[in-house]
């Protein structure tokens, strides 16, 4: 976690180290040993390696819109734990997330729920929105936090994840990224 946050600090200080190079790509061609996993949002403004100033081979990244889990996505993260032995999973949401906003809007007016698979994605976020429906102007930020905390909990219902956590070889934490400042803040 310290290494990730140090990378984010370099970004904030405009002192990033990791321009991508063919040399480092070749170094990682034979195998991977990422030191952390990040489960982020698909939003194009939240590129995980850039946010943490990391390089090829450093971080095992899974991204879906609104950090919504599905079984194959949990399987991806389980692979990171079981095969790659990553000691950390960061569930990284971000402020002003369009998927979270869509869920808050759908909670207030169910007719706004999109059809089909996109509707299923938005519906997966509605319970978090409902949890904070009495919040005023900061409902989007509160819904994001509620959803990220739920996602951290859901991941720990995976036997692969929970057994590694119980063994003390894995931590799962939630965090939020601010699109305007580039700062990552942990949910404690
Ligand atoms: Zn998003």
Coordinates of N, CA and C and ligand atoms in Angstrom, one line a residue:
X1 N 0.8 -1.2 0.0 CA 0.0 0.0 0.0 C 0.9 1.2 0.0
X2 N 1.9 1.2 0.8 CA 2.8 2.4 0.8 C 3.5 2.6 -0.5
X3 N 3.8 1.5 -1.2 CA 4.4 1.7 -2.5 C 3.4 2.3 -3.5
X4 N 2.2 1.9 -3.5 CA 1.2 2.4 -4.4 C 1.0 3.9 -4.0
X5 N 0.9 4.2 -2.8 CA 0.6 5.6 -2.4 C 1.8 6.5 -2.7
X6 N 3.0 5.9 -2.6 CA 4.2 6.7 -2.9 C 4.2 7.1 -4.4
X7 N 3.7 6.1 -5.2 CA 3.6 6.4 -6.7 C 2.6 7.5 -6.9
X8 N 1.5 7.4 -6.2 CA 0.4 8.5 -6.4 C 1.0 9.8 -5.9
X9 N 1.8 9.8 -4.9 CA 2.4 11.1 -4.4 C 3.4 11.6 -5.5
X10 N 4.1 10.7 -6.2 CA 5.0 11.2 -7.3 C 4.2 11.9 -8.4
X11 N 3.0 11.3 -8.7 CA 2.1 11.8 -9.7 C 1.7 13.2 -9.3
X12 N 1.2 13.3 -8.0 CA 0.8 14.6 -7.5 C 1.8 15.7 -7.5
X13 N 3.1 15.2 -7.3 CA 4.2 16.1 -7.3 C 4.8 16.4 -8.7
X14 N 4.1 15.8 -9.7 CA 4.6 15.9 -11.1 C 6.0 15.3 -11.2
X15 N 6.3 14.3 -10.5 CA 7.7 13.7 -10.5 C 7.6 12.2 -10.9
X16 N 6.8 11.8 -11.9 CA 6.7 10.4 -12.2 C 8.0 9.8 -12.8
X17 N 8.2 8.5 -12.5 CA 9.4 7.8 -12.9 C 9.2 6.9 -14.1
X18 N 7.9 6.5 -14.3 CA 7.7 5.4 -15.2 C 7.2 5.8 -16.6
X19 N 8.1 6.3 -17.4 CA 7.8 6.3 -18.8 C 7.9 4.9 -19.3
X20 N 7.0 4.5 -20.1 CA 7.0 3.1 -20.6 C 8.2 2.9 -21.6
X21 N 8.9 1.8 -21.4 CA 10.1 1.5 -22.3 C 10.0 0.1 -22.7
X22 N 10.5 -0.1 -24.0 CA 10.6 -1.5 -24.5 C 11.5 -2.4 -23.6
X23 N 12.5 -1.7 -23.0 CA 13.4 -2.5 -22.2 C 12.6 -3.2 -21.0
X24 N 11.8 -2.4 -20.3 CA 11.1 -2.9 -19.2 C 10.0 -3.9 -19.7
X25 N 9.4 -3.7 -20.8 CA 8.4 -4.7 -21.4 C 9.1 -6.0 -21.6
X26 N 10.3 -6.0 -22.2 CA 11.0 -7.2 -22.4 C 11.4 -7.9 -21.1
X27 N 11.7 -7.2 -20.1 CA 12.1 -7.8 -18.8 C 11.0 -8.6 -18.3
X28 N 9.7 -8.2 -18.6 CA 8.6 -8.9 -18.0 C 8.0 -9.9 -18.9
X29 N 8.6 -10.2 -20.1 CA 8.0 -11.1 -21.1 C 7.8 -12.5 -20.6
X30 N 8.7 -13.0 -19.8 CA 8.7 -14.4 -19.4 C 7.7 -14.7 -18.3
X31 N 7.5 -13.8 -17.4 CA 6.7 -14.1 -16.2 C 6.2 -12.8 -15.6
X32 N 5.3 -12.9 -14.7 CA 4.8 -11.8 -13.9 C 4.8 -12.0 -12.4
X33 N 5.1 -11.0 -11.7 CA 5.1 -11.0 -10.2 C 4.6 -9.7 -9.7
X34 N 3.3 -9.3 -10.0 CA 2.8 -8.0 -9.6 C 2.8 -8.0 -8.0
X35 N 3.0 -6.8 -7.5 CA 3.1 -6.7 -6.0 C 1.7 -6.4 -5.4
X36 N 0.8 -6.0 -6.3 CA -0.6 -5.7 -5.8 C -1.6 -5.9 -6.8
X37 N -2.9 -5.9 -6.4 CA -4.0 -6.0 -7.4 C -4.8 -4.7 -7.1
X38 N -5.3 -4.1 -8.2 CA -6.2 -3.0 -8.1 C -7.5 -3.4 -8.9
X39 N -8.6 -3.3 -8.3 CA -9.9 -3.5 -9.0 C -10.5 -2.1 -9.2
X40 N -10.4 -1.6 -10.4 CA -10.8 -0.2 -10.6 C -12.1 -0.1 -11.5
X41 N -12.4 1.2 -11.8 CA -13.5 1.5 -12.7 C -12.9 1.5 -14.2
X42 N -13.8 1.2 -15.1 CA -13.4 1.3 -16.6 C -13.2 2.7 -17.1
X43 N -13.6 3.7 -16.4 CA -13.5 5.1 -16.8 C -12.1 5.4 -17.4
X44 N -12.1 6.0 -18.5 CA -10.8 6.2 -19.2 C -9.9 7.2 -18.5
X45 N -10.5 7.9 -17.5 CA -9.7 8.8 -16.7 C -9.1 8.2 -15.4
X46 N -9.2 6.9 -15.3 CA -8.7 6.3 -14.1 C -7.7 5.1 -14.5
X47 N -6.7 5.4 -15.2 CA -5.7 4.4 -15.6 C -4.8 4.0 -14.4
X48 N -4.9 2.8 -14.0 CA -4.4 2.4 -12.7 C -2.8 2.6 -12.7
X49 N -2.1 2.1 -13.7 CA -0.7 2.2 -13.6 C -0.2 3.7 -13.6
X50 N -0.9 4.5 -14.3 CA -0.5 6.0 -14.3 C -0.8 6.6 -13.0
X51 N -2.0 6.3 -12.4 CA -2.3 6.8 -11.1 C -1.3 6.5 -10.0
X52 N -0.7 5.3 -10.1 CA 0.2 4.9 -9.1 C 1.7 4.9 -9.6
X53 N 1.9 5.6 -10.7 CA 3.2 5.7 -11.3 C 3.9 4.3 -11.3
X54 N 3.2 3.3 -11.9 CA 3.9 2.0 -12.0 C 4.0 1.5 -13.4
X55 N 4.7 0.4 -13.6 CA 5.1 0.0 -14.9 C 4.5 -1.4 -15.3
X56 N 4.8 -1.8 -16.5 CA 4.4 -3.2 -16.9 C 4.9 -4.2 -15.8
X57 N 4.0 -5.1 -15.4 CA 4.4 -6.2 -14.5 C 4.2 -5.8 -13.0
X58 N 3.9 -4.6 -12.7 CA 3.8 -4.2 -11.3 C 2.5 -4.5 -10.6
X59 N 1.4 -4.2 -11.4 CA 0.1 -4.3 -10.7 C -0.9 -5.1 -11.6
X60 N -1.6 -6.0 -10.9 CA -2.6 -6.9 -11.6 C -3.9 -6.2 -11.5
X61 N -4.4 -5.7 -12.7 CA -5.5 -4.8 -12.7 C -6.7 -5.4 -13.3
X62 N -7.8 -5.2 -12.7 CA -9.2 -5.6 -13.2 C -10.0 -4.3 -13.2
X63 N -10.7 -4.1 -14.2 CA -11.6 -2.9 -14.2 C -12.9 -3.2 -14.8
X64 N -14.0 -2.7 -14.2 CA -15.3 -2.8 -14.8 C -16.0 -1.5 -14.4
X65 N -17.0 -1.1 -15.2 CA -17.7 0.2 -14.9 C -18.3 0.2 -13.5
X66 N -18.0 1.2 -12.8 CA -18.6 1.3 -11.4 C -18.1 0.2 -10.4
X67 N -16.9 -0.4 -10.7 CA -16.4 -1.4 -9.9 C -17.4 -2.5 -9.5
X68 N -18.2 -2.9 -10.5 CA -19.2 -3.9 -10.3 C -18.6 -5.3 -10.5
X69 N -18.8 -6.2 -9.5 CA -18.2 -7.5 -9.5 C -19.2 -8.5 -10.2
X70 N -18.7 -9.5 -10.9 CA -19.5 -10.6 -11.4 C -18.6 -11.8 -11.2
X71 N -19.2 -13.0 -11.4 CA -18.4 -14.2 -11.0 C -17.0 -14.3 -11.8
X72 N -17.0 -14.1 -13.1 CA -15.7 -14.1 -13.8 C -14.7 -13.1 -13.3
X73 N -15.3 -11.9 -12.9 CA -14.4 -10.9 -12.4 C -13.8 -11.3 -11.1
X74 N -14.6 -11.9 -10.2 CA -14.1 -12.4 -8.9 C -13.1 -13.5 -9.2
X75 N -13.3 -14.3 -10.3 CA -12.4 -15.3 -10.6 C -11.0 -14.7 -11.1
X76 N -11.1 -13.6 -11.8 CA -9.8 -12.9 -12.2 C -9.0 -12.5 -10.9
X77 N -9.7 -11.9 -10.0 CA -9.1 -11.5 -8.7 C -8.6 -12.7 -7.9
X78 N -9.4 -13.8 -7.9 CA -8.9 -15.0 -7.2 C -7.6 -15.5 -7.9
X79 N -7.6 -15.4 -9.2 CA -6.3 -15.9 -9.9 C -5.1 -15.1 -9.4
X80 N -5.3 -13.8 -9.2 CA -4.3 -12.9 -8.7 C -3.8 -13.4 -7.3
X81 N -4.7 -13.8 -6.5 CA -4.4 -14.2 -5.1 C -3.8 -15.6 -5.2
X82 N -4.4 -16.5 -5.9 CA -4.0 -17.9 -5.8 C -2.7 -18.2 -6.6
X83 N -2.7 -17.6 -7.8 CA -1.5 -18.0 -8.7 C -0.4 -17.0 -8.5
X84 N -0.7 -15.7 -8.4 CA 0.3 -14.6 -8.4 C 0.7 -14.2 -6.9
X85 N -0.1 -14.7 -6.0 CA 0.2 -14.4 -4.5 C 0.3 -12.9 -4.2
X86 N -0.6 -12.1 -4.8 CA -0.6 -10.7 -4.5 C -1.0 -10.5 -3.1
X87 N -0.3 -9.7 -2.3 CA -0.6 -9.5 -0.9 C -1.6 -8.4 -0.6
X88 N -2.1 -7.8 -1.7 CA -2.9 -6.6 -1.5 C -3.9 -6.5 -2.6
X89 N -5.2 -6.2 -2.3 CA -6.2 -5.9 -3.3 C -6.7 -4.5 -2.9
X90 N -6.6 -3.6 -3.8 CA -7.2 -2.2 -3.6 C -8.4 -2.1 -4.5
X91 N -9.6 -1.9 -3.9 CA -10.8 -1.6 -4.7 C -10.8 -0.1 -4.8
X92 N -10.6 0.3 -6.1 CA -10.4 1.8 -6.3 C -11.6 2.4 -7.1
X93 N -12.5 3.0 -6.3 CA -13.5 3.7 -7.0 C -13.1 5.2 -7.3
X94 N -13.9 5.9 -7.9 CA -13.5 7.3 -8.1 C -14.7 8.3 -8.0
X95 N -14.5 9.5 -7.6 CA -15.5 10.5 -7.5 C -16.1 10.8 -8.9
X96 N -17.3 11.2 -8.9 CA -18.0 11.6 -10.2 C -18.0 10.4 -11.2
X97 N -18.3 9.2 -10.6 CA -18.4 8.0 -11.4 C -19.7 7.9 -12.1
X98 N -19.7 7.8 -13.4 CA -21.0 7.8 -14.1 C -21.9 6.7 -13.8
X99 N -21.3 5.5 -13.5 CA -22.1 4.3 -13.1 C -22.8 4.5 -11.8
X100 N -22.1 5.1 -10.8 CA -22.7 5.4 -9.5 C -23.8 6.5 -9.7
X101 N -23.6 7.5 -10.5 CA -24.6 8.5 -10.7 C -25.8 7.9 -11.4
X102 N -25.6 7.0 -12.3 CA -26.8 6.3 -13.0 C -27.6 5.5 -11.9
X103 N -26.9 4.9 -11.0 CA -27.6 4.1 -10.0 C -28.4 5.0 -9.0
X104 N -27.8 6.1 -8.6 CA -28.6 7.1 -7.8 C -29.8 7.5 -8.5
X105 N -29.6 7.9 -9.8 CA -30.8 8.3 -10.6 C -31.8 7.2 -10.7
X106 N -31.4 6.0 -10.9 CA -32.3 4.8 -11.1 C -33.0 4.5 -9.8
X107 N -32.3 4.7 -8.6 CA -32.9 4.5 -7.3 C -34.1 5.5 -7.2
X108 N -33.8 6.8 -7.5 CA -34.8 7.8 -7.4 C -36.0 7.6 -8.3
X109 N -35.7 7.2 -9.5 CA -36.7 7.0 -10.6 C -36.4 5.7 -11.3
X110 N -37.0 4.6 -10.9 CA -36.6 3.3 -11.6 C -36.8 3.3 -13.1
X111 N -37.7 4.2 -13.6 CA -37.9 4.2 -15.1 C -36.6 4.6 -15.8
X112 N -35.6 5.2 -15.0 CA -34.4 5.6 -15.6 C -33.4 4.5 -15.7
X113 N -33.7 3.3 -15.2 CA -32.8 2.1 -15.3 C -32.7 1.7 -16.8
X114 N -31.4 1.7 -17.3 CA -31.3 1.3 -18.7 C -31.7 -0.2 -18.9
X115 N -32.0 -0.5 -20.2 CA -32.4 -1.9 -20.5 C -31.2 -2.8 -20.6
X116 N -31.5 -4.1 -20.5 CA -30.5 -5.1 -20.9 C -29.3 -5.2 -19.9
X117 N -28.1 -5.5 -20.5 CA -26.9 -5.8 -19.6 C -26.5 -4.5 -18.9
X118 N -26.7 -3.4 -19.6 CA -26.3 -2.1 -18.9 C -27.2 -1.9 -17.7
X119 N -28.5 -2.2 -17.8 CA -29.4 -2.1 -16.7 C -29.0 -3.0 -15.6
X120 N -28.5 -4.2 -15.9 CA -28.0 -5.1 -14.8 C -26.8 -4.5 -14.1
X121 N -25.9 -3.8 -14.8 CA -24.8 -3.2 -14.2 C -25.2 -2.1 -13.3
X122 N -26.1 -1.2 -13.8 CA -26.6 -0.1 -12.9 C -27.4 -0.7 -11.7
X123 N -28.2 -1.7 -11.9 CA -28.9 -2.3 -10.8 C -28.0 -2.8 -9.7
X124 N -26.9 -3.3 -10.1 CA -25.9 -3.8 -9.1 C -25.4 -2.8 -8.1
X125 N -25.5 -1.5 -8.6 CA -25.1 -0.4 -7.7 C -26.2 0.2 -6.9
X126 N -27.4 -0.1 -7.2 CA -28.6 0.5 -6.6 C -28.6 0.3 -5.0
X127 N -28.3 -0.9 -4.6 CA -28.3 -1.1 -3.1 C -27.4 -0.1 -2.4
X128 N -26.3 0.2 -2.9 CA -25.4 1.1 -2.3 C -26.0 2.5 -2.3
X129 N -26.7 2.9 -3.4 CA -27.3 4.2 -3.5 C -28.5 4.2 -2.4
X130 N -29.2 3.1 -2.3 CA -30.3 3.1 -1.4 C -29.9 3.3 0.1
X131 N -28.7 2.7 0.4 CA -28.1 2.8 1.7 C -27.9 4.2 2.2
X132 N -27.7 5.1 1.2 CA -27.4 6.5 1.6 C -28.4 7.5 1.0
X133 N -29.6 7.0 0.8 CA -30.6 7.8 0.0 C -31.0 9.1 0.8
X134 N -30.7 9.2 2.1 CA -31.1 10.4 2.9 C -30.0 11.4 2.8
X135 N -28.9 11.1 2.2 CA -27.8 12.1 2.2 C -28.2 13.2 1.2
X136 N -27.8 14.4 1.4 CA -28.1 15.5 0.6 C -27.3 15.5 -0.7
X137 N -26.6 16.7 -0.8 CA -25.8 17.0 -2.0 C -24.7 16.0 -2.2
X138 N -24.2 15.4 -1.1 CA -23.0 14.5 -1.3 C -23.5 13.0 -1.6
X139 N -24.7 12.8 -2.0 CA -25.2 11.4 -2.2 C -24.3 10.6 -3.1
X140 N -23.8 11.2 -4.1 CA -23.0 10.5 -5.1 C -21.7 10.0 -4.4
X141 N -21.0 10.8 -3.7 CA -19.8 10.5 -3.0 C -20.1 9.4 -1.9
X142 N -21.2 9.6 -1.2 CA -21.6 8.6 -0.2 C -22.0 7.3 -0.8
X143 N -22.7 7.3 -1.9 CA -23.0 6.0 -2.6 C -21.8 5.3 -3.1
X144 N -20.8 6.1 -3.6 CA -19.5 5.5 -4.0 C -18.9 4.8 -2.8
X145 N -18.8 5.5 -1.7 CA -18.1 4.9 -0.5 C -18.9 3.6 -0.1
X146 N -20.2 3.7 0.0 CA -21.0 2.6 0.4 C -20.7 1.4 -0.6
X147 N -20.7 1.7 -1.9 CA -20.5 0.6 -2.8 C -19.1 0.0 -2.7
X148 N -18.1 0.8 -2.5 CA -16.7 0.3 -2.4 C -16.6 -0.5 -1.2
X149 N -17.1 -0.1 -0.1 CA -17.1 -0.9 1.2 C -17.8 -2.2 1.0
X150 N -18.9 -2.2 0.3 CA -19.7 -3.5 0.0 C -18.8 -4.4 -0.9
X151 N -18.1 -3.8 -1.8 CA -17.3 -4.6 -2.8 C -16.1 -5.2 -2.0
X152 N -15.5 -4.5 -1.1 CA -14.5 -5.1 -0.3 C -15.0 -6.2 0.5
X153 N -16.2 -6.1 1.1 CA -16.8 -7.2 1.8 C -17.2 -8.4 0.9
X154 N -17.7 -8.1 -0.2 CA -18.1 -9.2 -1.2 C -16.9 -10.0 -1.6
X155 N -15.8 -9.3 -1.9 CA -14.6 -10.0 -2.3 C -14.1 -10.9 -1.2
X156 N -14.3 -10.5 0.1 CA -13.9 -11.4 1.2 C -14.8 -12.5 1.5
X157 N -15.9 -12.6 0.7 CA -16.7 -13.9 0.8 C -16.2 -14.9 -0.1
X158 N -15.3 -14.6 -1.0 CA -14.6 -15.6 -1.8 C -13.7 -16.5 -0.9
X159 N -13.8 -17.8 -1.0 CA -13.0 -18.6 -0.1 C -11.5 -18.4 -0.4
X160 N -11.1 -18.2 -1.6 CA -9.7 -18.0 -2.0 C -9.2 -16.7 -1.3
X161 N -10.0 -15.6 -1.3 CA -9.6 -14.4 -0.7 C -9.7 -14.5 0.8
X162 N -10.8 -15.0 1.3 CA -10.9 -15.0 2.8 C -9.9 -15.9 3.5
X163 N -9.5 -17.0 2.8 CA -8.5 -17.9 3.4 C -7.1 -17.2 3.4
X164 N -6.8 -16.4 2.4 CA -5.5 -15.7 2.4 C -5.5 -14.6 3.4
X165 N -6.7 -13.9 3.6 CA -6.8 -12.9 4.6 C -6.6 -13.5 6.0
X166 N -7.3 -14.6 6.2 CA -7.2 -15.3 7.5 C -5.8 -15.7 7.8
X167 N -5.0 -16.1 6.7 CA -3.7 -16.5 6.9 C -2.7 -15.4 7.1
X168 N -3.2 -14.2 6.9 CA -2.4 -13.0 7.1 C -1.5 -12.7 5.9
X169 N -1.8 -13.3 4.7 CA -1.0 -13.0 3.5 C -1.7 -12.1 2.5
X170 N -2.8 -11.5 2.9 CA -3.6 -10.7 2.0 C -4.4 -9.7 2.8
X171 N -4.4 -8.4 2.2 CA -5.3 -7.4 2.7 C -6.2 -6.9 1.6
X172 N -7.4 -6.6 1.9 CA -8.3 -6.0 0.9 C -8.7 -4.6 1.5
X173 N -8.5 -3.6 0.7 CA -8.8 -2.2 1.2 C -9.6 -1.5 0.1
X174 N -10.4 -0.5 0.5 CA -11.1 0.3 -0.4 C -10.5 1.7 -0.5
X175 N -10.6 2.3 -1.6 CA -10.0 3.7 -1.8 C -10.8 4.4 -2.9
X176 N -10.6 5.7 -2.9 CA -11.3 6.6 -3.8 C -10.3 7.5 -4.5
X177 N -10.5 7.7 -5.8 CA -9.7 8.6 -6.6 C -10.4 9.8 -7.0
X178 N -9.8 11.0 -6.9 CA -10.4 12.2 -7.3 C -10.0 12.6 -8.7
X179 N -10.9 12.7 -9.7 CA -10.6 13.0 -11.1 C -9.9 14.3 -11.2
X180 N -10.2 15.3 -10.4 CA -9.6 16.6 -10.6 C -8.3 16.8 -10.0
X181 N -8.0 16.1 -8.8 CA -6.7 16.3 -8.2 C -5.8 15.2 -8.4
X182 N -6.2 14.0 -8.9 CA -5.4 12.8 -9.0 C -5.1 12.1 -7.7
X183 N -5.7 12.6 -6.6 CA -5.3 12.0 -5.3 C -6.1 10.8 -5.0
X184 N -5.4 9.8 -4.5 CA -6.1 8.6 -4.0 C -6.2 8.7 -2.5
X185 N -7.4 8.4 -2.0 CA -7.7 8.5 -0.5 C -8.2 7.1 -0.1
X186 N -7.6 6.5 1.0 CA -8.1 5.2 1.5 C -9.3 5.4 2.3
X187 N -10.3 4.5 2.2 CA -11.4 4.4 3.1 C -10.9 3.6 4.3
X188 N -10.8 4.2 5.4 CA -10.3 3.5 6.6 C -11.5 2.8 7.3
Ligands
LIG1 ZN1 -16.5 5.2 -12.9

